[in-house]
Amino acid sequence: MTATRPPRNSSPAPINFSAGPAALPHAAILRAREDLVDFEGSGLSVVEQSHRGAAYEQVQAAAISLLRGLLAVPDSHEVLLLQGGARGQFAMLPLNLMAPGTSGHYAITGFWARAAYDEAALLGDARIAVDTREADGSYRRVPRASELVVDSHAAYLHICSNNTIYGTQWSEFPDPGAVPLIADMSSDLLSRSIDVARFGMIYAAAQKNLGPSGVVAVIIRKDLIERARRDIPTVWRYATHAQHASLYYTPPTAAVATMRHVLEHAVAIGGIAAIEATNREKARRLYAALDARPERYRLPAARDSRSLMNVTFYLPTPEADARFLAEASRRGMVGLKGHRTTGGIRASIYNWVSLDDVDALVDLIAELGR
Ligand SMILES: Cc1ncc(COP(=O)(O)O)c(C=O)c1O
């Protein structure tokens, strides 16, 4: 993967392990800077352009087509770029697909999966297919397929493919048969190859692997759009956005334009296969460094549920965690503090964190592990 962190001014840029908004390819940041001054040779900034102008429309169409190509999205699915973040989808999904008389089923494997369920429960008959919460309130694993209880008439089964806060991830997806499988892939879309055809809908807030915040990608089966409720506000219908090629409301133009640069970069470095190979190697090195020092580092995630994107661990005491973070900061590493609800350390190693970046952290783990 090309370097993401050439110096931005006189001093080296920090190594960014933030959980999101997260590191982006430096090449994409430089092109976004050009867009801000002179978009596509128009003499105007991207933030001064009409979204109805040909220049912007082409860029948005390119972003959608790049995402389609990278993920090999079949013709059966529509790709939409919307606003409102992943949390917006927590509401939009049940509004559209959980019609009165039907139920939405949720696998609860972490904070975000729970938040998606809570939102659906406000709107209708949301049910818990499984909840892997531990007695101490934490989540350490994703379930086995046999643990899921899903009604054969369910409107959908919702999962969160990567639990950003707890550092767990589904390595294999459940197969609920005729029930559409819906996944919040906010923190792992574009990080590994997936068979999109298996999903009724996938959504992902952009700010981890895809680009800046402000845009959420929705990949949805066309027949589900057709089947969705029409007695809901126009702006919340998937059908509206599909009919208007994601230009119904004014899109977050600068965010979409930057996403296009990120996706072009993803293609240039070899697409999903190359990205996934590097991601697996990054995770392998990091987990190996931690596993080598079990008396020093405790990993809460069950081994078979470990995330390739967010690596969570604890030192023996909160004071030792604090010393680790202070030394990391002294070495130019930022974003490593665990989520406020879990404490500890979380290294988010999304697509645009390089192997070199991970090696710097591996060195620190080895040195402070003695
Ligand atoms: C898996 C997951 N879902 C949902 C969200 C919420 O995203 P947003 O802030 O775009 O609503 C996050 C944010 O970190 C996330 O990691």
PDB file of N, CA and C in Angstrom, residues 175-247:
ATOM      1  N   ASP A 175     -26.723 -17.428   7.147  1.00  0.00           N
ATOM      2  CA  ASP A 175     -27.574 -17.606   5.967  1.00  0.00           C
ATOM      3  C   ASP A 175     -29.012 -17.783   6.439  1.00  0.00           C
ATOM      4  N   PRO A 176     -29.782 -16.676   6.498  1.00  0.00           N
ATOM      5  CA  PRO A 176     -31.152 -16.811   7.003  1.00  0.00           C
ATOM      6  C   PRO A 176     -32.153 -17.279   5.935  1.00  0.00           C
ATOM      7  N   GLY A 177     -31.682 -17.932   4.888  1.00  0.00           N
ATOM      8  CA  GLY A 177     -32.580 -18.475   3.858  1.00  0.00           C
ATOM      9  C   GLY A 177     -33.255 -17.373   3.070  1.00  0.00           C
ATOM     10  N   ALA A 178     -34.604 -17.422   3.031  1.00  0.00           N
ATOM     11  CA  ALA A 178     -35.337 -16.438   2.221  1.00  0.00           C
ATOM     12  C   ALA A 178     -35.414 -15.075   2.906  1.00  0.00           C
ATOM     13  N   VAL A 179     -35.062 -15.018   4.176  1.00  0.00           N
ATOM     14  CA  VAL A 179     -35.126 -13.733   4.900  1.00  0.00           C
ATOM     15  C   VAL A 179     -33.941 -12.865   4.468  1.00  0.00           C
ATOM     16  N   PRO A 180     -34.191 -11.629   4.015  1.00  0.00           N
ATOM     17  CA  PRO A 180     -33.070 -10.780   3.575  1.00  0.00           C
ATOM     18  C   PRO A 180     -32.076 -10.504   4.712  1.00  0.00           C
ATOM     19  N   LEU A 181     -30.812 -10.677   4.398  1.00  0.00           N
ATOM     20  CA  LEU A 181     -29.746 -10.385   5.363  1.00  0.00           C
ATOM     21  C   LEU A 181     -29.297  -8.937   5.146  1.00  0.00           C
ATOM     22  N   ILE A 182     -29.302  -8.158   6.232  1.00  0.00           N
ATOM     23  CA  ILE A 182     -28.937  -6.739   6.143  1.00  0.00           C
ATOM     24  C   ILE A 182     -27.719  -6.527   7.030  1.00  0.00           C
ATOM     25  N   ALA A 183     -26.706  -5.838   6.544  1.00  0.00           N
ATOM     26  CA  ALA A 183     -25.502  -5.657   7.364  1.00  0.00           C
ATOM     27  C   ALA A 183     -25.081  -4.197   7.442  1.00  0.00           C
ATOM     28  N   ASP A 184     -24.820  -3.773   8.682  1.00  0.00           N
ATOM     29  CA  ASP A 184     -24.125  -2.511   8.906  1.00  0.00           C
ATOM     30  C   ASP A 184     -22.636  -2.831   8.755  1.00  0.00           C
ATOM     31  N   MET A 185     -22.059  -2.396   7.638  1.00  0.00           N
ATOM     32  CA  MET A 185     -20.635  -2.644   7.393  1.00  0.00           C
ATOM     33  C   MET A 185     -19.834  -1.348   7.505  1.00  0.00           C
ATOM     34  N   SER A 186     -20.280  -0.461   8.388  1.00  0.00           N
ATOM     35  CA  SER A 186     -19.628   0.848   8.481  1.00  0.00           C
ATOM     36  C   SER A 186     -18.129   0.734   8.710  1.00  0.00           C
ATOM     37  N   SER A 187     -17.703  -0.270   9.490  1.00  0.00           N
ATOM     38  CA  SER A 187     -16.271  -0.310   9.784  1.00  0.00           C
ATOM     39  C   SER A 187     -15.528  -1.444   9.087  1.00  0.00           C
ATOM     40  N   ASP A 188     -16.161  -2.080   8.090  1.00  0.00           N
ATOM     41  CA  ASP A 188     -15.334  -3.023   7.303  1.00  0.00           C
ATOM     42  C   ASP A 188     -15.686  -3.131   5.825  1.00  0.00           C
ATOM     43  N   LEU A 189     -16.626  -2.307   5.337  1.00  0.00           N
ATOM     44  CA  LEU A 189     -16.887  -2.366   3.891  1.00  0.00           C
ATOM     45  C   LEU A 189     -15.623  -1.950   3.141  1.00  0.00           C
ATOM     46  N   LEU A 190     -15.311  -2.655   2.082  1.00  0.00           N
ATOM     47  CA  LEU A 190     -14.140  -2.392   1.222  1.00  0.00           C
ATOM     48  C   LEU A 190     -12.820  -2.900   1.829  1.00  0.00           C
ATOM     49  N   SER A 191     -12.907  -3.603   2.969  1.00  0.00           N
ATOM     50  CA  SER A 191     -11.672  -4.093   3.584  1.00  0.00           C
ATOM     51  C   SER A 191     -11.396  -5.543   3.215  1.00  0.00           C
ATOM     52  N   ARG A 192     -12.410  -6.238   2.702  1.00  0.00           N
ATOM     53  CA  ARG A 192     -12.271  -7.659   2.362  1.00  0.00           C
ATOM     54  C   ARG A 192     -13.309  -7.972   1.303  1.00  0.00           C
ATOM     55  N   SER A 193     -13.111  -9.086   0.603  1.00  0.00           N
ATOM     56  CA  SER A 193     -14.073  -9.398  -0.444  1.00  0.00           C
ATOM     57  C   SER A 193     -15.321  -9.997   0.192  1.00  0.00           C
ATOM     58  N   ILE A 194     -16.465  -9.609  -0.334  1.00  0.00           N
ATOM     59  CA  ILE A 194     -17.747 -10.143   0.156  1.00  0.00           C
ATOM     60  C   ILE A 194     -18.595 -10.482  -1.063  1.00  0.00           C
ATOM     61  N   ASP A 195     -19.541 -11.403  -0.858  1.00  0.00           N
ATOM     62  CA  ASP A 195     -20.461 -11.745  -1.938  1.00  0.00           C
ATOM     63  C   ASP A 195     -21.727 -10.924  -1.729  1.00  0.00           C
ATOM     64  N   VAL A 196     -21.788  -9.793  -2.434  1.00  0.00           N
ATOM     65  CA  VAL A 196     -22.891  -8.842  -2.219  1.00  0.00           C
ATOM     66  C   VAL A 196     -24.244  -9.508  -2.473  1.00  0.00           C
ATOM     67  N   ALA A 197     -24.267 -10.468  -3.399  1.00  0.00           N
ATOM     68  CA  ALA A 197     -25.543 -11.108  -3.750  1.00  0.00           C
ATOM     69  C   ALA A 197     -26.203 -11.781  -2.552  1.00  0.00           C
ATOM     70  N   ARG A 198     -25.422 -12.125  -1.534  1.00  0.00           N
ATOM     71  CA  ARG A 198     -25.995 -12.782  -0.346  1.00  0.00           C
ATOM     72  C   ARG A 198     -26.773 -11.818   0.546  1.00  0.00           C
ATOM     73  N   PHE A 199     -26.638 -10.532   0.286  1.00  0.00           N
ATOM     74  CA  PHE A 199     -27.237  -9.542   1.196  1.00  0.00           C
ATOM     75  C   PHE A 199     -28.451  -8.859   0.560  1.00  0.00           C
ATOM     76  N   GLY A 200     -29.481  -8.642   1.381  1.00  0.00           N
ATOM     77  CA  GLY A 200     -30.594  -7.821   0.929  1.00  0.00           C
ATOM     78  C   GLY A 200     -30.155  -6.370   0.881  1.00  0.00           C
ATOM     79  N   MET A 201     -29.378  -5.971   1.885  1.00  0.00           N
ATOM     80  CA  MET A 201     -28.872  -4.593   1.929  1.00  0.00           C
ATOM     81  C   MET A 201     -27.606  -4.537   2.784  1.00  0.00           C
ATOM     82  N   ILE A 202     -26.693  -3.695   2.324  1.00  0.00           N
ATOM     83  CA  ILE A 202     -25.472  -3.396   3.085  1.00  0.00           C
ATOM     84  C   ILE A 202     -25.418  -1.881   3.189  1.00  0.00           C
ATOM     85  N   TYR A 203     -25.064  -1.379   4.353  1.00  0.00           N
ATOM     86  CA  TYR A 203     -24.832   0.068   4.425  1.00  0.00           C
ATOM     87  C   TYR A 203     -23.560   0.332   5.203  1.00  0.00           C
ATOM     88  N   ALA A 204     -22.955   1.466   4.897  1.00  0.00           N
ATOM     89  CA  ALA A 204     -21.699   1.827   5.566  1.00  0.00           C
ATOM     90  C   ALA A 204     -21.530   3.334   5.565  1.00  0.00           C
ATOM     91  N   ALA A 205     -21.392   3.894   6.759  1.00  0.00           N
ATOM     92  CA  ALA A 205     -20.954   5.285   6.860  1.00  0.00           C
ATOM     93  C   ALA A 205     -19.542   5.327   6.287  1.00  0.00           C
ATOM     94  N   ALA A 206     -19.212   6.399   5.588  1.00  0.00           N
ATOM     95  CA  ALA A 206     -17.969   6.399   4.799  1.00  0.00           C
ATOM     96  C   ALA A 206     -16.696   6.566   5.609  1.00  0.00           C
ATOM     97  N   GLN A 207     -16.824   7.077   6.844  1.00  0.00           N
ATOM     98  CA  GLN A 207     -15.642   7.664   7.504  1.00  0.00           C
ATOM     99  C   GLN A 207     -14.604   6.700   8.070  1.00  0.00           C
ATOM    100  N   LYS A 208     -14.633   5.425   7.652  1.00  0.00           N
ATOM    101  CA  LYS A 208     -13.556   4.507   8.072  1.00  0.00           C
ATOM    102  C   LYS A 208     -12.717   4.143   6.838  1.00  0.00           C
ATOM    103  N   ASN A 209     -13.332   3.422   5.914  1.00  0.00           N
ATOM    104  CA  ASN A 209     -12.575   2.898   4.766  1.00  0.00           C
ATOM    105  C   ASN A 209     -12.855   3.601   3.445  1.00  0.00           C
ATOM    106  N   LEU A 210     -13.951   4.374   3.391  1.00  0.00           N
ATOM    107  CA  LEU A 210     -14.408   4.862   2.082  1.00  0.00           C
ATOM    108  C   LEU A 210     -14.079   6.317   1.792  1.00  0.00           C
ATOM    109  N   GLY A 211     -13.985   7.132   2.834  1.00  0.00           N
ATOM    110  CA  GLY A 211     -13.785   8.558   2.579  1.00  0.00           C
ATOM    111  C   GLY A 211     -14.132   9.383   3.803  1.00  0.00           C
ATOM    112  N   PRO A 212     -14.479  10.657   3.587  1.00  0.00           N
ATOM    113  CA  PRO A 212     -14.801  11.513   4.736  1.00  0.00           C
ATOM    114  C   PRO A 212     -16.207  11.220   5.264  1.00  0.00           C
ATOM    115  N   SER A 213     -16.513  11.728   6.441  1.00  0.00           N
ATOM    116  CA  SER A 213     -17.870  11.594   6.967  1.00  0.00           C
ATOM    117  C   SER A 213     -18.814  12.459   6.140  1.00  0.00           C
ATOM    118  N   GLY A 214     -20.108  12.233   6.340  1.00  0.00           N
ATOM    119  CA  GLY A 214     -21.104  13.046   5.623  1.00  0.00           C
ATOM    120  C   GLY A 214     -21.828  12.260   4.553  1.00  0.00           C
ATOM    121  N   VAL A 215     -21.326  11.073   4.254  1.00  0.00           N
ATOM    122  CA  VAL A 215     -21.977  10.264   3.221  1.00  0.00           C
ATOM    123  C   VAL A 215     -22.050   8.824   3.712  1.00  0.00           C
ATOM    124  N   VAL A 216     -23.166   8.179   3.400  1.00  0.00           N
ATOM    125  CA  VAL A 216     -23.332   6.772   3.758  1.00  0.00           C
ATOM    126  C   VAL A 216     -23.687   6.015   2.479  1.00  0.00           C
ATOM    127  N   ALA A 217     -22.975   4.918   2.267  1.00  0.00           N
ATOM    128  CA  ALA A 217     -23.235   4.096   1.066  1.00  0.00           C
ATOM    129  C   ALA A 217     -24.289   3.051   1.420  1.00  0.00           C
ATOM    130  N   VAL A 218     -25.282   2.917   0.550  1.00  0.00           N
ATOM    131  CA  VAL A 218     -26.333   1.904   0.735  1.00  0.00           C
ATOM    132  C   VAL A 218     -26.384   1.050  -0.524  1.00  0.00           C
ATOM    133  N   ILE A 219     -26.226  -0.243  -0.340  1.00  0.00           N
ATOM    134  CA  ILE A 219     -26.282  -1.189  -1.470  1.00  0.00           C
ATOM    135  C   ILE A 219     -27.506  -2.066  -1.203  1.00  0.00           C
ATOM    136  N   ILE A 220     -28.517  -1.923  -2.021  1.00  0.00           N
ATOM    137  CA  ILE A 220     -29.799  -2.562  -1.678  1.00  0.00           C
ATOM    138  C   ILE A 220     -30.395  -3.280  -2.881  1.00  0.00           C
ATOM    139  N   ARG A 221     -30.949  -4.467  -2.609  1.00  0.00           N
ATOM    140  CA  ARG A 221     -31.575  -5.254  -3.674  1.00  0.00           C
ATOM    141  C   ARG A 221     -32.766  -4.482  -4.237  1.00  0.00           C
ATOM    142  N   LYS A 222     -32.863  -4.465  -5.568  1.00  0.00           N
ATOM    143  CA  LYS A 222     -33.890  -3.634  -6.208  1.00  0.00           C
ATOM    144  C   LYS A 222     -35.302  -4.092  -5.831  1.00  0.00           C
ATOM    145  N   ASP A 223     -35.500  -5.399  -5.656  1.00  0.00           N
ATOM    146  CA  ASP A 223     -36.849  -5.859  -5.319  1.00  0.00           C
ATOM    147  C   ASP A 223     -37.251  -5.420  -3.911  1.00  0.00           C
ATOM    148  N   LEU A 224     -36.273  -5.211  -3.036  1.00  0.00           N
ATOM    149  CA  LEU A 224     -36.612  -4.705  -1.695  1.00  0.00           C
ATOM    150  C   LEU A 224     -37.040  -3.241  -1.779  1.00  0.00           C
ATOM    151  N   ILE A 225     -36.415  -2.496  -2.676  1.00  0.00           N
ATOM    152  CA  ILE A 225     -36.844  -1.097  -2.886  1.00  0.00           C
ATOM    153  C   ILE A 225     -38.294  -1.091  -3.368  1.00  0.00           C
ATOM    154  N   GLU A 226     -38.598  -1.993  -4.293  1.00  0.00           N
ATOM    155  CA  GLU A 226     -39.966  -2.070  -4.845  1.00  0.00           C
ATOM    156  C   GLU A 226     -40.982  -2.414  -3.757  1.00  0.00           C
ATOM    157  N   ARG A 227     -40.550  -3.341  -2.877  1.00  0.00           N
ATOM    158  CA  ARG A 227     -41.451  -3.848  -1.838  1.00  0.00           C
ATOM    159  C   ARG A 227     -41.624  -2.880  -0.671  1.00  0.00           C
ATOM    160  N   ALA A 228     -40.737  -1.893  -0.569  1.00  0.00           N
ATOM    161  CA  ALA A 228     -40.702  -1.045   0.632  1.00  0.00           C
ATOM    162  C   ALA A 228     -41.973  -0.209   0.766  1.00  0.00           C
ATOM    163  N   ARG A 229     -42.193   0.264   1.981  1.00  0.00           N
ATOM    164  CA  ARG A 229     -43.388   1.079   2.252  1.00  0.00           C
ATOM    165  C   ARG A 229     -43.358   2.374   1.440  1.00  0.00           C
ATOM    166  N   ARG A 230     -44.541   2.801   0.995  1.00  0.00           N
ATOM    167  CA  ARG A 230     -44.664   4.091   0.277  1.00  0.00           C
ATOM    168  C   ARG A 230     -45.351   5.130   1.160  1.00  0.00           C
ATOM    169  N   ASP A 231     -45.907   4.689   2.304  1.00  0.00           N
ATOM    170  CA  ASP A 231     -46.647   5.610   3.169  1.00  0.00           C
ATOM    171  C   ASP A 231     -45.735   6.235   4.223  1.00  0.00           C
ATOM    172  N   ILE A 232     -44.514   6.527   3.824  1.00  0.00           N
ATOM    173  CA  ILE A 232     -43.557   7.193   4.726  1.00  0.00           C
ATOM    174  C   ILE A 232     -43.067   8.448   4.004  1.00  0.00           C
ATOM    175  N   PRO A 233     -42.476   9.394   4.729  1.00  0.00           N
ATOM    176  CA  PRO A 233     -42.065  10.640   4.047  1.00  0.00           C
ATOM    177  C   PRO A 233     -41.158  10.360   2.847  1.00  0.00           C
ATOM    178  N   THR A 234     -41.343  11.152   1.816  1.00  0.00           N
ATOM    179  CA  THR A 234     -40.625  10.965   0.549  1.00  0.00           C
ATOM    180  C   THR A 234     -39.116  10.869   0.764  1.00  0.00           C
ATOM    181  N   VAL A 235     -38.593  11.742   1.625  1.00  0.00           N
ATOM    182  CA  VAL A 235     -37.148  11.828   1.791  1.00  0.00           C
ATOM    183  C   VAL A 235     -36.570  10.563   2.426  1.00  0.00           C
ATOM    184  N   TRP A 236     -37.384   9.797   3.129  1.00  0.00           N
ATOM    185  CA  TRP A 236     -36.863   8.595   3.809  1.00  0.00           C
ATOM    186  C   TRP A 236     -37.070   7.327   2.990  1.00  0.00           C
ATOM    187  N   ARG A 237     -37.628   7.454   1.778  1.00  0.00           N
ATOM    188  CA  ARG A 237     -37.854   6.242   0.973  1.00  0.00           C
ATOM    189  C   ARG A 237     -36.619   5.916   0.145  1.00  0.00           C
ATOM    190  N   TYR A 238     -36.196   4.659   0.194  1.00  0.00           N
ATOM    191  CA  TYR A 238     -35.092   4.257  -0.693  1.00  0.00           C
ATOM    192  C   TYR A 238     -35.485   4.492  -2.149  1.00  0.00           C
ATOM    193  N   ALA A 239     -36.772   4.276  -2.462  1.00  0.00           N
ATOM    194  CA  ALA A 239     -37.229   4.417  -3.847  1.00  0.00           C
ATOM    195  C   ALA A 239     -36.965   5.826  -4.373  1.00  0.00           C
ATOM    196  N   THR A 240     -37.154   6.822  -3.522  1.00  0.00           N
ATOM    197  CA  THR A 240     -36.939   8.215  -3.947  1.00  0.00           C
ATOM    198  C   THR A 240     -35.496   8.392  -4.415  1.00  0.00           C
ATOM    199  N   HIS A 241     -34.567   7.904  -3.610  1.00  0.00           N
ATOM    200  CA  HIS A 241     -33.151   8.126  -3.921  1.00  0.00           C
ATOM    201  C   HIS A 241     -32.708   7.282  -5.117  1.00  0.00           C
ATOM    202  N   ALA A 242     -33.306   6.112  -5.274  1.00  0.00           N
ATOM    203  CA  ALA A 242     -32.981   5.291  -6.451  1.00  0.00           C
ATOM    204  C   ALA A 242     -33.492   5.993  -7.720  1.00  0.00           C
ATOM    205  N   GLN A 243     -34.714   6.535  -7.643  1.00  0.00           N
ATOM    206  CA  GLN A 243     -35.286   7.220  -8.826  1.00  0.00           C
ATOM    207  C   GLN A 243     -34.470   8.445  -9.213  1.00  0.00           C
ATOM    208  N   HIS A 244     -33.868   9.105  -8.240  1.00  0.00           N
ATOM    209  CA  HIS A 244     -33.150  10.351  -8.512  1.00  0.00           C
ATOM    210  C   HIS A 244     -31.638  10.169  -8.546  1.00  0.00           C
ATOM    211  N   ALA A 245     -31.184   8.940  -8.718  1.00  0.00           N
ATOM    212  CA  ALA A 245     -29.741   8.661  -8.806  1.00  0.00           C
ATOM    213  C   ALA A 245     -28.968   9.343  -7.683  1.00  0.00           C
ATOM    214  N   SER A 246     -29.498   9.273  -6.473  1.00  0.00           N
ATOM    215  CA  SER A 246     -28.885   9.849  -5.261  1.00  0.00           C
ATOM    216  C   SER A 246     -28.670  11.364  -5.356  1.00  0.00           C
ATOM    217  N   LEU A 247     -29.520  12.032  -6.183  1.00  0.00           N
ATOM    218  CA  LEU A 247     -29.450  13.498  -6.300  1.00  0.00           C
ATOM    219  C   LEU A 247     -30.787  14.136  -5.914  1.00  0.00           C
TER     220      LEU A 247
END
